[in-house]
Coordinates of C-alpha atoms in Angstrom, one line a residue:
X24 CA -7.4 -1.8 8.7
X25 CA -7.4 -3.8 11.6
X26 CA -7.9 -7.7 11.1
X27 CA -9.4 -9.6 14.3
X28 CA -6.6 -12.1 14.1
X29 CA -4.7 -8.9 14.6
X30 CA -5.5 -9.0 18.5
X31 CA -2.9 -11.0 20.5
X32 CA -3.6 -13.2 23.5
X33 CA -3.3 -11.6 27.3
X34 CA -0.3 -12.2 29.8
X35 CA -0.4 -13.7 33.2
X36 CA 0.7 -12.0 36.0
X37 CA 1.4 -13.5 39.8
X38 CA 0.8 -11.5 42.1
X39 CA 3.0 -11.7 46.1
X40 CA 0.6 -10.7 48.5
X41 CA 2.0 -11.1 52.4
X42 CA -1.7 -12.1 52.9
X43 CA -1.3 -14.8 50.2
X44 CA 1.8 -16.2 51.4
X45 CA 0.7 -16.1 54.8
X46 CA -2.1 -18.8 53.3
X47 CA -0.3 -20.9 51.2
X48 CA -1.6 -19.2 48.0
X49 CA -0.6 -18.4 44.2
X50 CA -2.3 -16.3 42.9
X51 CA -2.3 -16.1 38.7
X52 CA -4.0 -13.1 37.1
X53 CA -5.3 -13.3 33.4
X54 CA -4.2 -9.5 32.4
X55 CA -7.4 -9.6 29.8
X56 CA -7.4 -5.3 30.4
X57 CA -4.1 -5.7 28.3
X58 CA -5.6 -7.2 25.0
X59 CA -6.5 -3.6 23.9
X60 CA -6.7 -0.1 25.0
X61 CA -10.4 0.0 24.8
X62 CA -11.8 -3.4 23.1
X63 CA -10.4 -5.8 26.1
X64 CA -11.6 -7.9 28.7
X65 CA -14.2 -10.3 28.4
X66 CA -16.3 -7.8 26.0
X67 CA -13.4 -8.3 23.4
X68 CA -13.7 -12.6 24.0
X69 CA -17.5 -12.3 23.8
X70 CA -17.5 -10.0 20.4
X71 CA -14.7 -11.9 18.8
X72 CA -16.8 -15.0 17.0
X73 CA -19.6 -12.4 17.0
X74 CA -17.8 -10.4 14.5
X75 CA -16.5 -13.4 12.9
X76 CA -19.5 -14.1 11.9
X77 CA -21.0 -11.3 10.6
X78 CA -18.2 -11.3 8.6
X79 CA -18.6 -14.7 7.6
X80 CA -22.3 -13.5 6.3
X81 CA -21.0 -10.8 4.2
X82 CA -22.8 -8.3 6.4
X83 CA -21.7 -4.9 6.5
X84 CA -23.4 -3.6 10.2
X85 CA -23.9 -5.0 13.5
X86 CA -27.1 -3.8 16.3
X87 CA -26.6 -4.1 19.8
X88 CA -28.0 -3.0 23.4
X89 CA -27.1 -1.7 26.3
X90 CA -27.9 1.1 28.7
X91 CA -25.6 4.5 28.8
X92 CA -22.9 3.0 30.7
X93 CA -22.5 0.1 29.6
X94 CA -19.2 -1.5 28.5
X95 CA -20.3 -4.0 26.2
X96 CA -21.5 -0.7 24.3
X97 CA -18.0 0.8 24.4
X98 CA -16.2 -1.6 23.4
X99 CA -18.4 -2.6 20.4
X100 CA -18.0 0.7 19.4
X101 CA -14.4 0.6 18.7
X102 CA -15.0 -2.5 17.4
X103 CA -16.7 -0.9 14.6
X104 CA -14.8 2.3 14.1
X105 CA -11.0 -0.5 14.0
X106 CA -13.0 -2.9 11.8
X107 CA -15.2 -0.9 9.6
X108 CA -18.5 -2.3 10.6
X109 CA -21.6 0.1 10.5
X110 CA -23.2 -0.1 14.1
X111 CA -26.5 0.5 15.5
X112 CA -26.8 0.7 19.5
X113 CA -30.2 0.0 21.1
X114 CA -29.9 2.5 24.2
X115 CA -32.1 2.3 27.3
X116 CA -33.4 6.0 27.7
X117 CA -35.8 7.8 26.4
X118 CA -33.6 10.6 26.8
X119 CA -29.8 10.3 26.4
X120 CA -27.1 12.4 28.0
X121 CA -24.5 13.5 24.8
X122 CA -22.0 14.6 27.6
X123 CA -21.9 11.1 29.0
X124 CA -18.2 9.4 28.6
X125 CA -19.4 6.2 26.4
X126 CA -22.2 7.9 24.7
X127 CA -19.1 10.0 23.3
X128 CA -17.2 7.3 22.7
X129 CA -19.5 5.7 20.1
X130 CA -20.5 8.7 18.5
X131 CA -16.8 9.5 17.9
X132 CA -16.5 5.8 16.6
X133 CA -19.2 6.7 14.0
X134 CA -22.1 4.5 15.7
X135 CA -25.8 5.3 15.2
X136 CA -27.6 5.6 18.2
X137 CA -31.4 4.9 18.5
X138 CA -32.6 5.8 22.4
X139 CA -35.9 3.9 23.5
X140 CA -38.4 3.7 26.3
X141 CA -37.6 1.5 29.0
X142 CA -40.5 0.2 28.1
X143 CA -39.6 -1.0 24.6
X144 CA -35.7 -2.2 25.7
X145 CA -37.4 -4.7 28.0
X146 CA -38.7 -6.1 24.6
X147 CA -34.8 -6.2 23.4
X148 CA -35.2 -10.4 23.7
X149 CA -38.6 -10.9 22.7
X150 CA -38.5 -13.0 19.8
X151 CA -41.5 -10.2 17.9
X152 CA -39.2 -7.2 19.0
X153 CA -36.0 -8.9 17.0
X154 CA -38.0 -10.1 14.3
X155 CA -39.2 -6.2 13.4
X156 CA -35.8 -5.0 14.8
X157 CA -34.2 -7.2 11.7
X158 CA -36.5 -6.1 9.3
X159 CA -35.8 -2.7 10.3
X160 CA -31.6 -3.5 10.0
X161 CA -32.6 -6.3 7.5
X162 CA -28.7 -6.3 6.3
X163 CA -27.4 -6.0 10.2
X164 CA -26.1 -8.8 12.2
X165 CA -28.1 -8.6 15.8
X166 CA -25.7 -9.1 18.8
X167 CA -27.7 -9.5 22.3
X168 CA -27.1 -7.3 25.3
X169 CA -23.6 -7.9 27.0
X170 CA -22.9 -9.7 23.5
X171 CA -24.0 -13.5 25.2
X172 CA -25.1 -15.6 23.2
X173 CA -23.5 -19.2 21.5
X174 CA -20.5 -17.1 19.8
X175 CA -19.8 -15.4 22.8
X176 CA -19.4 -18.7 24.6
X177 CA -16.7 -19.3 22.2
X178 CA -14.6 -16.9 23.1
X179 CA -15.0 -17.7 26.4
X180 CA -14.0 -21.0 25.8
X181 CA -11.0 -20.2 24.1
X182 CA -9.8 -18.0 27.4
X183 CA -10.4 -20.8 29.4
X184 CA -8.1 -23.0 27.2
X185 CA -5.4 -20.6 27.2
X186 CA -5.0 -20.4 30.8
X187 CA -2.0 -22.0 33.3
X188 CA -3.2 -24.7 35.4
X189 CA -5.0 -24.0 38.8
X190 CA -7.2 -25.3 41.4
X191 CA -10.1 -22.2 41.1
X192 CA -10.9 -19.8 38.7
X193 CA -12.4 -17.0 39.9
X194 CA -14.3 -14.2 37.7
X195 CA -16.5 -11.4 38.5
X196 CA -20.3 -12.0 37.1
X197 CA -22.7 -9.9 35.9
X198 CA -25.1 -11.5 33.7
X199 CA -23.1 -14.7 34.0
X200 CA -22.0 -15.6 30.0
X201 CA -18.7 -15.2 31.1
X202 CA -19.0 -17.6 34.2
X203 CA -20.9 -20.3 31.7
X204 CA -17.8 -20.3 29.4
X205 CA -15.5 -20.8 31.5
X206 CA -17.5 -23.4 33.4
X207 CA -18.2 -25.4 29.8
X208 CA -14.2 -24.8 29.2
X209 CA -12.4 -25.8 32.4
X210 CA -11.0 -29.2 32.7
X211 CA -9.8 -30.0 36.3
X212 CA -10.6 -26.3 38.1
X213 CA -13.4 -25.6 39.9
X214 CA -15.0 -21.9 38.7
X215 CA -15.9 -19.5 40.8
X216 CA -18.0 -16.2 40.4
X217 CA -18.3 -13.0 42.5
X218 CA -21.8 -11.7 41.7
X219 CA -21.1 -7.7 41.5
X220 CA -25.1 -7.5 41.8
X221 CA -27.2 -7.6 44.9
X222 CA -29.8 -10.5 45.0
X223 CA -28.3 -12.2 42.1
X224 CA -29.5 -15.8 43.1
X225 CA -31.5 -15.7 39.8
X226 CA -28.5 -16.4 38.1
X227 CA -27.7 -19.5 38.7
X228 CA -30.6 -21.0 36.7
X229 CA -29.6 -18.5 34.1
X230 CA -26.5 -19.6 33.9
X231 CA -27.2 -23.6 33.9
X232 CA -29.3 -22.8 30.8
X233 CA -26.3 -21.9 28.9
X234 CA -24.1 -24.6 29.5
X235 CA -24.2 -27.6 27.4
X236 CA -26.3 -30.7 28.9
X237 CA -23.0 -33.2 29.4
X238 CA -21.6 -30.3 31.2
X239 CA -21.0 -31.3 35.0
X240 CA -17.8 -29.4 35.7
X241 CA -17.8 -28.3 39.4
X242 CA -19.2 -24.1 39.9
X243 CA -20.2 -22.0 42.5
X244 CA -21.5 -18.1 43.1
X245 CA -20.9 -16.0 45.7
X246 CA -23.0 -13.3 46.7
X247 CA -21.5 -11.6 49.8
X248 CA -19.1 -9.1 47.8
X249 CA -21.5 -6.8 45.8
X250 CA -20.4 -4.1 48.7
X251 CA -24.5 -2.7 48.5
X252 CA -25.3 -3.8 44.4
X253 CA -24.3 -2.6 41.2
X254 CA -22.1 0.2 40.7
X255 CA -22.2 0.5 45.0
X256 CA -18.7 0.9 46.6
X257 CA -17.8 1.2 50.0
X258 CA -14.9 2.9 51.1
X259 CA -12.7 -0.2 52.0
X260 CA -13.2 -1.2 48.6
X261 CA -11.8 2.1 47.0
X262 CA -8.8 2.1 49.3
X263 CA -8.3 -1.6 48.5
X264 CA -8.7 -0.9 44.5
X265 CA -5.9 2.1 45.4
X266 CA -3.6 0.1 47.0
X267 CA -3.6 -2.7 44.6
X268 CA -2.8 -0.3 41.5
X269 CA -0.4 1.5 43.4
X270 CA 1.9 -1.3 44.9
X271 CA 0.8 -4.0 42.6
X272 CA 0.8 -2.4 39.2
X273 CA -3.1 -4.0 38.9
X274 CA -5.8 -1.6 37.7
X275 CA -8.9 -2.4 39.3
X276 CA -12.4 -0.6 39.1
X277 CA -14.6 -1.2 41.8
X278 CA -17.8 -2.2 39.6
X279 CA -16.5 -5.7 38.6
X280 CA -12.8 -6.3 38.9
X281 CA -12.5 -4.9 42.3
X282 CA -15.2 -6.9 44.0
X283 CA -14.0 -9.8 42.5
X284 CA -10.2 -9.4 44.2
X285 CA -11.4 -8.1 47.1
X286 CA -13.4 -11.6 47.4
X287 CA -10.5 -13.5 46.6
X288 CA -8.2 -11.9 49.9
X289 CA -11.8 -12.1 51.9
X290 CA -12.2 -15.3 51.4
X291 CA -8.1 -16.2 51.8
X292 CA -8.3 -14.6 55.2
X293 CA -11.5 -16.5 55.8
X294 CA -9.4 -20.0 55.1
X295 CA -11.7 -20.6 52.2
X296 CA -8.3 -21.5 50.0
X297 CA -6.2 -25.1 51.0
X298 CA -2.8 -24.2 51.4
X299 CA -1.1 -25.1 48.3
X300 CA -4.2 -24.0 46.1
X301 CA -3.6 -22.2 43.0
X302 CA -5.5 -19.5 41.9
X303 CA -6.1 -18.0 38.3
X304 CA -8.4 -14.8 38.6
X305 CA -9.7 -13.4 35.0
X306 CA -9.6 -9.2 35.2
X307 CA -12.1 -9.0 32.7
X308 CA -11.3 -5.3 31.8
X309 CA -13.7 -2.6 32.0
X310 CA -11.7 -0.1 33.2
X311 CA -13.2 2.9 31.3
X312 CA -16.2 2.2 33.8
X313 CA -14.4 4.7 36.3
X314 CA -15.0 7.3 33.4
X315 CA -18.5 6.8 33.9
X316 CA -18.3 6.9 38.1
X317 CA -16.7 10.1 37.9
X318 CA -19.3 11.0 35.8
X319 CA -22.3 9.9 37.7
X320 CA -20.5 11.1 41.2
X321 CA -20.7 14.7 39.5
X322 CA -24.2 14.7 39.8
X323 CA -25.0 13.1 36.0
X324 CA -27.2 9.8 35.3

């Protein structure tokens, strides 16, 4: 079986851009889509010291939430299946679509799945809700939504210490654990982070609650690159995801990792960037999320 210490830190790749050069600009890429086939990315950093400790505990089964798309769902459930952890996954329903790509996924992986009301997920941090959902899984390890919490942050951290030196790093944000690692991690960089959702101001309060108190490293959002809010695309932002895989050998789904490199070139063009500023951009994975828009373009939600 598997051990976690088993998975091997990322690469780096640079990436010459005429646009770049034309600015002054390196640009670094931490390859975090290469730490697995399916567990990569910033899901893998944020379940690592999750599953750590469960082990640690002696338990045998992790439960976990998302919606029927989601990533962090995905990769948990090969998690499981590689690892040999019993998983529960909280799903956002009522109904659930078998046919949908990571629905299948965790089934195939051997995951239990439990669909509730939309009503009954909001509960899914409610301190109550938890407290019955343990006594239900009373020999489980609960894991939050997107896996943030403190042992997430860990993992976080870790990335940020393995990466080259730089003037920004960049990441593309979601529900911001990832952004609040890197912020409590980084040394000398100031962090940036493309928010993929539209009106996502709320986040910056959500984030300052999960960085540490001494923290006062230098951070920043931007919101102008959601391209119409989650899961929206525009078609400059396809043929820009196209052209980026096709002469840059970079993957890129336009949900997260896409926004956040078209933000980058936006904001090189824009003069945003000193000449002579080095860039390290995180590509936090996710790629099996084009499984799930060629899904949903089909007609399926």
């Amino acid at each position: 079986m598997l051990a976690i210490k088993d998975i091997k830190e990322s690469p780096i790749q640079i990436i010459n851009h005429p646009i770049l050069e034309k600015y002054g600009l390196t640009l670094q890429v931490k390859r975090d889509d290469l730490i697995h086939p399916v567990i990569q990315g910033n899901k893998w950093r944020k379940l690592k010291y999750n599953l750590l400790h469960l082990q640690k505990s002696g338990l045998e089964e992790l439960v976990t939430f998302g919606g029927a798309f989601s990533n962090h769902l995905y990769a948990t459930s090969m998690a499981c299946k590689l690892f040999g952890i019993a998983g529960h996954l909280i799903v956002r329903g009522p109904e659930l679509d078998y046919h949908n790509p990571t629905l299948k996924m965790a089934i195939a992986c051997g995951l239990t799945l439990h669909p509730v009301s939309r009503i009954e997920y909001r509960q899914r941090s409610s301190p109550d809700y938890l407290l019955r959902l343990q006594a239900k899984f009373e020999n489980a390890f609960i894991i939050p939504e997107g896996g943030s919490n403190h042992f997430a942050l860990q993992g976080i951290q870790e990335l940020a210490t393995s990466l080259p030196q730089s003037d920004y790093i960049m990441t593309a944000v979601g529900s911001g654990g990832t952004l609040a690692g890197l912020i409590a991690a980084s040394k000398s960089s100031q962090v940036l982070g493309v928010t993929v959702l539209k009106g996502a101001q709320y986040l910056e309060q959500e984030i300052k609650a999960l960085l540490p108190n001494d923290c006062f490293n230098t951070w920043g959002l931007l919101h102008d690159f959601h391209h119409g809010g989650y899961a929206k695309t525009t078609p400059e932002l396809l043929s820009f995801c196209a052209h980026m895989k096709e002469k840059y050998a970079l993957p890129l789904e336009p949900i997260y990792t896409g926004k956040l490199f078209f933000a980058i070139f936006s904001l090189a063009q824009q003069g945003y960037f000193d000449s002579g500023s080095v860039i390290t951009a995180i590509h936090t994975g996710g790629l099996q999320g084009l499984d799930g828009m060629r899904y949903m373009q089909q007609g399926h939600r």
